[in-house]
Structures are given as structure tokens and as C-alpha cells.
mmCIF file of C-alpha atoms in Angstrom:
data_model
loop_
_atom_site.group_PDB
_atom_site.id
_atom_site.type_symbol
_atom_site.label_atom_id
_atom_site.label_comp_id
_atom_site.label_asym_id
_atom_site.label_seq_id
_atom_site.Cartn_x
_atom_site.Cartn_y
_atom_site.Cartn_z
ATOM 1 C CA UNK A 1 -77.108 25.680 51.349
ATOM 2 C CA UNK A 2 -75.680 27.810 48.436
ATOM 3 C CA UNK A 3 -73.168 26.850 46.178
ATOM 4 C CA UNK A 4 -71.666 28.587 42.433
ATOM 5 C CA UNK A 5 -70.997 26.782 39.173
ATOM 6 C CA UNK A 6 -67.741 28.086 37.195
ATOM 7 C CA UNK A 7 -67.881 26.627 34.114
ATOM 8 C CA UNK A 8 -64.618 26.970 32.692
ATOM 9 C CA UNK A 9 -61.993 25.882 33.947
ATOM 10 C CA UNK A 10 -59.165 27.467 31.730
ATOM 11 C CA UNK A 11 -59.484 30.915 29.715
ATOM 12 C CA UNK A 12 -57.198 31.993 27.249
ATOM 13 C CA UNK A 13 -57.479 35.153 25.942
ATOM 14 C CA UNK A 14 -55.025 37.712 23.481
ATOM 15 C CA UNK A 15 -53.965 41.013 25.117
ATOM 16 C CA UNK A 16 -56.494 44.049 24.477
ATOM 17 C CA UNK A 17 -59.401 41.490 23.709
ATOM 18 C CA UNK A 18 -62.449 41.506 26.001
ATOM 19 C CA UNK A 19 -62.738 39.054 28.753
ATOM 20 C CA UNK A 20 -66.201 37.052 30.413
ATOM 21 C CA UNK A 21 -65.900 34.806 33.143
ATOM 22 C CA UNK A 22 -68.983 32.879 33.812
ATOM 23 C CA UNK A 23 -70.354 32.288 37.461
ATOM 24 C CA UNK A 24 -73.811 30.578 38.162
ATOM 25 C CA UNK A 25 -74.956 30.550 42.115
ATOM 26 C CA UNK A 26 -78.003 28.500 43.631
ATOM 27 C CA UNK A 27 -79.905 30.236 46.539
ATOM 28 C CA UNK A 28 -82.911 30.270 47.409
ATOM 29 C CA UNK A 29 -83.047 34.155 48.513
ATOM 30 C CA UNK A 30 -80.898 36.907 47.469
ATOM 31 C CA UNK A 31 -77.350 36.400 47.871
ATOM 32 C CA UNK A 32 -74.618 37.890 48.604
ATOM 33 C CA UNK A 33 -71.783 37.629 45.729
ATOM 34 C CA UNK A 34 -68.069 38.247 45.468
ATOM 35 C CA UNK A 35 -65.255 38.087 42.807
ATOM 36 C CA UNK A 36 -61.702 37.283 43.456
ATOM 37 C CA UNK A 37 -58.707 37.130 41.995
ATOM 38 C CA UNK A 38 -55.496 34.916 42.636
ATOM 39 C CA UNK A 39 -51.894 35.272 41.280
ATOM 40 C CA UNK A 40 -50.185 32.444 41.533
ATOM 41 C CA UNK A 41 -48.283 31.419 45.103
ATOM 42 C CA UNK A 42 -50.301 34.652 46.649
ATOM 43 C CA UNK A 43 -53.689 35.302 48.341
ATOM 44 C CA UNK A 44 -57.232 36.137 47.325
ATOM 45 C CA UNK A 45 -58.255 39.843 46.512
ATOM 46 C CA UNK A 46 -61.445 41.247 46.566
ATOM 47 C CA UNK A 47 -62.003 42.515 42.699
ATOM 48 C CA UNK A 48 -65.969 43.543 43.691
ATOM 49 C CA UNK A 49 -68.836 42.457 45.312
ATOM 50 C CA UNK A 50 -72.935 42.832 44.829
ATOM 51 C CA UNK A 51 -74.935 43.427 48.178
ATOM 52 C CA UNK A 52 -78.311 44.892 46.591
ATOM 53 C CA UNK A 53 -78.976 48.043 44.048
ATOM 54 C CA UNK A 54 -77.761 48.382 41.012
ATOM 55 C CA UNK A 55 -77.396 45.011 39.178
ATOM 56 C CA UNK A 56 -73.788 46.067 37.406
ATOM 57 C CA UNK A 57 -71.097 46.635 39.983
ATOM 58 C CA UNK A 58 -67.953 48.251 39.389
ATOM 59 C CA UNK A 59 -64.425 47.135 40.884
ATOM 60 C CA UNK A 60 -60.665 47.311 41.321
ATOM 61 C CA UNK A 61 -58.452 46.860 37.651
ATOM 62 C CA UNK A 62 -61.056 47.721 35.473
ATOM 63 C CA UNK A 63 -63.376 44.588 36.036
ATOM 64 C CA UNK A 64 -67.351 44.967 36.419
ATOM 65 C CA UNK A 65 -69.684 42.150 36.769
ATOM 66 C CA UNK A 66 -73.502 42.100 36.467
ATOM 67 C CA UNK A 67 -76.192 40.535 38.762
ATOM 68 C CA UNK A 68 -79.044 38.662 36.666
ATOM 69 C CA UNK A 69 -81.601 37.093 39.355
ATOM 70 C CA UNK A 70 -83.494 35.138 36.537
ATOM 71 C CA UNK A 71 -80.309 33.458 35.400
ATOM 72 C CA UNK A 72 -78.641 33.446 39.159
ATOM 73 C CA UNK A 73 -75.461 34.556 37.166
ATOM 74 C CA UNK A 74 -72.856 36.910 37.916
ATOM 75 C CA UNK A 75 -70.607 37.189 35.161
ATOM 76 C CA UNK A 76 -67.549 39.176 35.316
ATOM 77 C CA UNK A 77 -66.093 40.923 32.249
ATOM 78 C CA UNK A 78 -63.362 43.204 31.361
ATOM 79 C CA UNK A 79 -63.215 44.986 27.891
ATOM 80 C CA UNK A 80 -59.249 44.595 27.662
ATOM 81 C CA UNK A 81 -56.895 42.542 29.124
ATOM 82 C CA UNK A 82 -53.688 43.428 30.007
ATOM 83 C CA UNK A 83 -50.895 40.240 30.243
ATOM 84 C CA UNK A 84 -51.081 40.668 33.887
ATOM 85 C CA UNK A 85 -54.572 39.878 34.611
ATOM 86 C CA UNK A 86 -53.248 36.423 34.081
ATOM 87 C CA UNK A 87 -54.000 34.985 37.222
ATOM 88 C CA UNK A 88 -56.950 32.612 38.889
ATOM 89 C CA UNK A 89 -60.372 33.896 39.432
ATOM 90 C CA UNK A 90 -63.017 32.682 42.137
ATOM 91 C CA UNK A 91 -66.569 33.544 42.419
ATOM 92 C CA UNK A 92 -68.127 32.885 45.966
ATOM 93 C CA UNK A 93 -71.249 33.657 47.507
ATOM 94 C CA UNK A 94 -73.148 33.479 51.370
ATOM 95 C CA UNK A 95 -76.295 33.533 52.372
ATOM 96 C CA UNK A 96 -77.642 36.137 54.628
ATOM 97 C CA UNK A 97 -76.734 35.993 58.178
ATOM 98 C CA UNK A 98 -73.973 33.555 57.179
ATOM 99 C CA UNK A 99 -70.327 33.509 58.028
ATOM 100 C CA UNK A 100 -69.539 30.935 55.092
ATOM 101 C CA UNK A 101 -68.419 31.843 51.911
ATOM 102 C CA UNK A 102 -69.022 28.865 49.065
ATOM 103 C CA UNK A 103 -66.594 29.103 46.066
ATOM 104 C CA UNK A 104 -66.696 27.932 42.874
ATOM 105 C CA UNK A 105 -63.851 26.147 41.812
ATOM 106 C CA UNK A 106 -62.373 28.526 39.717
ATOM 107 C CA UNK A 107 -61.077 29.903 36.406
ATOM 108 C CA UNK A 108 -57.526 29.920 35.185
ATOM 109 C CA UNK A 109 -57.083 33.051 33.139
ATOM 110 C CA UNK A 110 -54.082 32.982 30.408
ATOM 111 C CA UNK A 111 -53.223 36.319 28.412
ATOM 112 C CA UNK A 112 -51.228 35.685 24.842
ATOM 113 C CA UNK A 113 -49.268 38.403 23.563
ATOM 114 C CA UNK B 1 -56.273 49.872 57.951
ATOM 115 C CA UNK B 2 -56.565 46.491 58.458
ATOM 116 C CA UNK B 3 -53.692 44.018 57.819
ATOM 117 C CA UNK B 4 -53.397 40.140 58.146
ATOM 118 C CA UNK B 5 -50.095 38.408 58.566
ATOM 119 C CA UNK B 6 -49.691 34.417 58.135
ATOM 120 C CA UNK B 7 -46.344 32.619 58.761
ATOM 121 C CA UNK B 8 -44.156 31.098 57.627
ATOM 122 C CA UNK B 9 -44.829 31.745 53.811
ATOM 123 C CA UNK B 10 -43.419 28.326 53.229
ATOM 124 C CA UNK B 11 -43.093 25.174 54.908
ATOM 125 C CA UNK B 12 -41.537 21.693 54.364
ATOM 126 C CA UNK B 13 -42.413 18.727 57.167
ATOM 127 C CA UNK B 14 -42.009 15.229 57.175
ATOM 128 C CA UNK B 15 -44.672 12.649 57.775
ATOM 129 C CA UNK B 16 -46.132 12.392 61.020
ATOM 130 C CA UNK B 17 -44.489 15.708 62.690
ATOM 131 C CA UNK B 18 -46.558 18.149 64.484
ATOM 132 C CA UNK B 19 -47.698 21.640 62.333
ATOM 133 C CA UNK B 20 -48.499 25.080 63.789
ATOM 134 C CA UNK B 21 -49.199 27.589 61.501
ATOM 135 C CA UNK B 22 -50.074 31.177 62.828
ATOM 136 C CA UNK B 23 -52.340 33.849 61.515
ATOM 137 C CA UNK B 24 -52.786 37.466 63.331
ATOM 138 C CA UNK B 25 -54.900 40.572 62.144
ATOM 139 C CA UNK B 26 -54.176 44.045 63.057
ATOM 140 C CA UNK B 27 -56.394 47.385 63.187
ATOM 141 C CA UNK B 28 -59.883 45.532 63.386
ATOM 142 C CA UNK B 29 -61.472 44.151 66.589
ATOM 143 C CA UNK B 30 -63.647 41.058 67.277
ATOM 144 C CA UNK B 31 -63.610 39.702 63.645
ATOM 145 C CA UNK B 32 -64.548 36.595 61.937
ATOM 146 C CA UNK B 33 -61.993 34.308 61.463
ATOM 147 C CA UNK B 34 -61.225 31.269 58.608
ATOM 148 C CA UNK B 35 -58.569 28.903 57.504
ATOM 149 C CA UNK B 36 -58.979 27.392 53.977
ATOM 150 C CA UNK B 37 -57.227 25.227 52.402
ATOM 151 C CA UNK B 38 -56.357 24.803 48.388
ATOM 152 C CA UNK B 39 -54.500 21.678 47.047
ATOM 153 C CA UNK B 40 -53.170 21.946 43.846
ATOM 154 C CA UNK B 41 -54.978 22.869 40.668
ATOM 155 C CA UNK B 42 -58.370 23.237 42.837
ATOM 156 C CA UNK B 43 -60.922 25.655 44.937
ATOM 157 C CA UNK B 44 -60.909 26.859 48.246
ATOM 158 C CA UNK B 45 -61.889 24.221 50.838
ATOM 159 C CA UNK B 46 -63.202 25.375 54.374
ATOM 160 C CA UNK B 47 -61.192 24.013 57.361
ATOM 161 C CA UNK B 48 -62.471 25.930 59.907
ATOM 162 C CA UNK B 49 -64.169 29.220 61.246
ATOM 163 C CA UNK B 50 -64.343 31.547 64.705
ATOM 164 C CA UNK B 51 -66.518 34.168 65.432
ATOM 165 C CA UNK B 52 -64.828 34.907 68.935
ATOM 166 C CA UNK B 53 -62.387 33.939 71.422
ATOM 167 C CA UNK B 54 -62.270 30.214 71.982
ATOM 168 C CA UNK B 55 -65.257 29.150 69.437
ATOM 169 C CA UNK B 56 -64.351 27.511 66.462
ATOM 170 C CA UNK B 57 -66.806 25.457 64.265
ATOM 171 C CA UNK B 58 -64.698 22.948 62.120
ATOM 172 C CA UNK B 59 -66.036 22.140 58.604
ATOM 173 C CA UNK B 60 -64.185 19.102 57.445
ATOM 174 C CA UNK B 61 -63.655 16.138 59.602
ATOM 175 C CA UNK B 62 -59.461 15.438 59.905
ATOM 176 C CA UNK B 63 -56.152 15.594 61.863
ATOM 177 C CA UNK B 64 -55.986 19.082 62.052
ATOM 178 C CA UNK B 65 -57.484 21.586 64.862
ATOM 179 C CA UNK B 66 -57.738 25.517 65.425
ATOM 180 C CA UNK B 67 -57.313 27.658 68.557
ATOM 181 C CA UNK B 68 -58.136 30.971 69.032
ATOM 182 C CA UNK B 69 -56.328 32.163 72.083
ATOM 183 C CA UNK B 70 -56.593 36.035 71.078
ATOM 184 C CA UNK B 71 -58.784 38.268 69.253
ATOM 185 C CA UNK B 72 -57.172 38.498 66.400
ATOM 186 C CA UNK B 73 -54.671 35.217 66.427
ATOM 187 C CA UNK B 74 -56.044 32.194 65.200
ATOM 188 C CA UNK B 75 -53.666 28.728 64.931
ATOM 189 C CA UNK B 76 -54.232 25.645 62.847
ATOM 190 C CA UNK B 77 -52.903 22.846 64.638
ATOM 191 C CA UNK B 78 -51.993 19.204 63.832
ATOM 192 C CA UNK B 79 -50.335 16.304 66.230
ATOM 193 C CA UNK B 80 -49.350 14.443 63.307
ATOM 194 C CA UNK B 81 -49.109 15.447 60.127
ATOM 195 C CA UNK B 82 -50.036 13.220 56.362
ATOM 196 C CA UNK B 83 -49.149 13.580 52.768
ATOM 197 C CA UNK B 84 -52.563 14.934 52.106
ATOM 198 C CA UNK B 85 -52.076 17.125 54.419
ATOM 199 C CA UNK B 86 -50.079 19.232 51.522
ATOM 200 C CA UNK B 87 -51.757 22.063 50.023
ATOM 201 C CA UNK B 88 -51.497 25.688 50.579
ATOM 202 C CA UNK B 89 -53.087 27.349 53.265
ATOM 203 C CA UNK B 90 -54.982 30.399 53.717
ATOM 204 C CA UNK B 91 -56.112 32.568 56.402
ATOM 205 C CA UNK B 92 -58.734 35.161 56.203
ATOM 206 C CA UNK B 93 -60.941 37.479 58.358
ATOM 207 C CA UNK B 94 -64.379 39.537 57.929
ATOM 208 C CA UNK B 95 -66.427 41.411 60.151
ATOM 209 C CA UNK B 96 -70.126 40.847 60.762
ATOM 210 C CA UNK B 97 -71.961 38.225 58.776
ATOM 211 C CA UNK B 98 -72.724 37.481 55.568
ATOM 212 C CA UNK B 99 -72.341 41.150 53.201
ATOM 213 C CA UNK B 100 -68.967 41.683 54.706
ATOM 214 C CA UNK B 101 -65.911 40.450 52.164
ATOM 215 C CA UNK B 102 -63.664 38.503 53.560
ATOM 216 C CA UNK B 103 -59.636 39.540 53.040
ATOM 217 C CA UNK B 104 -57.207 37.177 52.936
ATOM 218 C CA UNK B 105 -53.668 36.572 53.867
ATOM 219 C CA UNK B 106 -51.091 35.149 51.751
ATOM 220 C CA UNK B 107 -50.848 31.957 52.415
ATOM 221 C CA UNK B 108 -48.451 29.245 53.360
ATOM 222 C CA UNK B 109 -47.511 26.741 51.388
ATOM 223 C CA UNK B 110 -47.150 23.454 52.794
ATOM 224 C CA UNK B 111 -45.112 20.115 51.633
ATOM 225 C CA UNK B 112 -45.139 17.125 53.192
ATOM 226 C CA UNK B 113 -42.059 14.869 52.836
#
């Protein structure tokens, strides 16, 4: 079964800095990944996802995250964060021919003035 | 486009009432249906899953149950209802398996008294 590693917890970044959220998946085949994001009291939205192809995927609000197979990574970085990218973000992945997405547990993003 | 609706957005219950919380999708047909669940200050647990009318594969052992008695409705259920039964609740839908995203609603947030 798959499952993803976020390693930290809580984030806390100054306004206009850059921005790298760490996300570490275990599958034994190529997997299917996905990035979400989640303001507080609301739902989960999609921010990107990697299928196949080109290893650096772009998505919604400026974010991009890049596929390394030899690491089974899939960081997601921004290069400057605005105060309302404050919010909670969730890497997941499934296997193929799977209905089930596994999350990580997630990262708390804070943005300082 | 596709839209999902959950209700209600919140929800306060004493200890040992029943629940029903409802979840519908509109402009998509046949799809994949999930309830999660998210207690405080934590990931995204699986409750349960339906790939069609009247199947549903639970995930977690506990008092609660789904239906699906439509396409696109799917209920979580509970006869009786505990403190840890508090968390917020999320429904979400995809179509086909595994490289499909899956979108979510926006929740409800459930207290037990």
C-alpha cells in the first residue's frame, strides 16, 4: 500500500520569501501524486497534480512542484508568498487502478508580514 | 461544471443522537464517491468510499455507515452518535480510478455535546 511522509508540521515563512514544502511517498510503481491546499474551516483544493511527463508540474496560485523518482519526493515550492497562502497543505498519492487517495498529514503554512 | 454540495456547514448534537449528513454532486455522472474525516490539528482519515449505486467499501471499523441511494447522493449515517465522533467532515468525488483528482466539498463541522 502507498503512503507520504510530510515532514514538517508547521512552516513559517515572511511575505515575498520563497516557500518548499517537503513530501516523501513510498510505492512500489509509479504513482500518482497530488497537492492540496486547505484554508481553515473550508475544503481541499487541487493546487496540481503529476500523472507522467515532465517531472516539474505547474499549478493554480503560482505553486509548482517537482517529481524526483530516486528520492520518491515531490516537493512543492513557490518563489513568493503572499499573506494569504497561509493556509494547510496536504500531499496525497494512489496507486494505479486505485480509488484511494493516502495523505500525508500535513503542513501548516504561516506568512509574517 | 461540476459542483458538490454538503450540508449543513455546521452541526452541534448531543451524545448518543442519530447523525445524517448529506452530500450531492451535480454535472458529472457515475462518479466515485468518499467521506473523510479530519479531527482537529490532523490529516484526512478515510471513512468510506462508492464506486456506484448501493456499493460502499468502509475503511475504518465504527458507529457510522454510508448509503448511496442516488448517483450522485451519498449519506453518512450514525444510530448513535460519541464524543469522538467530533471532527469535521468532508465529502469528495472523482471519476475513474486512480489519475483522476478528487474535488472536495466544504465540509461540515461536527460537535458533539
Amino acid at each position: 500500500a502507498q503512503s507520504v511522509t510530510q515532514p514538517d508540521i508547521h512552516i513559517t515563512v515572511s511575505e515575498g520569501a520563497s516557500l518548499e514544502l517537503r513530501c516523501n511517498y513510498s510505492y512500489g510503481a509509479t504513482p500518482y501524486l497530488f497537492w492540496y491546499v486547505q484554508s481553515p474551516g473550508q475544503g481541499l483544493q487541487l493546487l496540481l497534480k503529476y500523472f507522467s511527463g515532465d517531472t516539474l508540474v505547474q499549478g493554480i496560485k503560482g505553486f509548482e512542484a517537482e517529481f524526483k523518482r530516486s528520492q520518491s519526493s515531490f516537493n512543492l515550492r513557490k518563489p513568493s508568498v503572499h499573506w494569504s497562502d497561509a493556509a494547510e497543505y496536504f500531499c496525497a498519492v494512489v496507486g494505479s487502478n486505485d480509488y484511494k487517495l493516502s495523505f500525508g498529514a500535513g503542513t501548516t503554512v504561516t506568512v509574517r508580514a | 461544471s461540476q459542483t458538490i454540495h454538503q450540508w449543513p456547514a455546521t452541526l452541534v448534537q448531543p451524545v448518543g443522537s442519530p447523525l445524517s449528513l448529506e452530500c450531492t454532486v451535480e454535472g458529472t455522472s457515475n462518479p466515485n464517491l468518499y467521506w473523510y474525516r479530519q479531527a482537529a490539528g490532523r490529516g484526512l482519515q478515510l471513512l468510506f468510499y462508492s464506486v456506484g449505486i448501493g456499493q460502499i467499501s468502509s475503511e475504518v471499523p465504527q458507529n457510522l455507515s454510508a448509503s448511496r441511494p442516488q448517483d450522485r447522493q451519498f449519506i453518512l449515517s450514525s444510530k448513535k452518535l460519541l464524543l469522538s465522533d467530533s471532527g469535521f467532515y468532508l465529502c469528495a468525488w472523482s471519476i475513474g480510478v486512480s489519475n483522476q483528482p478528487q474535488h472536495f466539498g466544504d465540509g461540515t463541522r461536527l460537535s458533539i455535546l
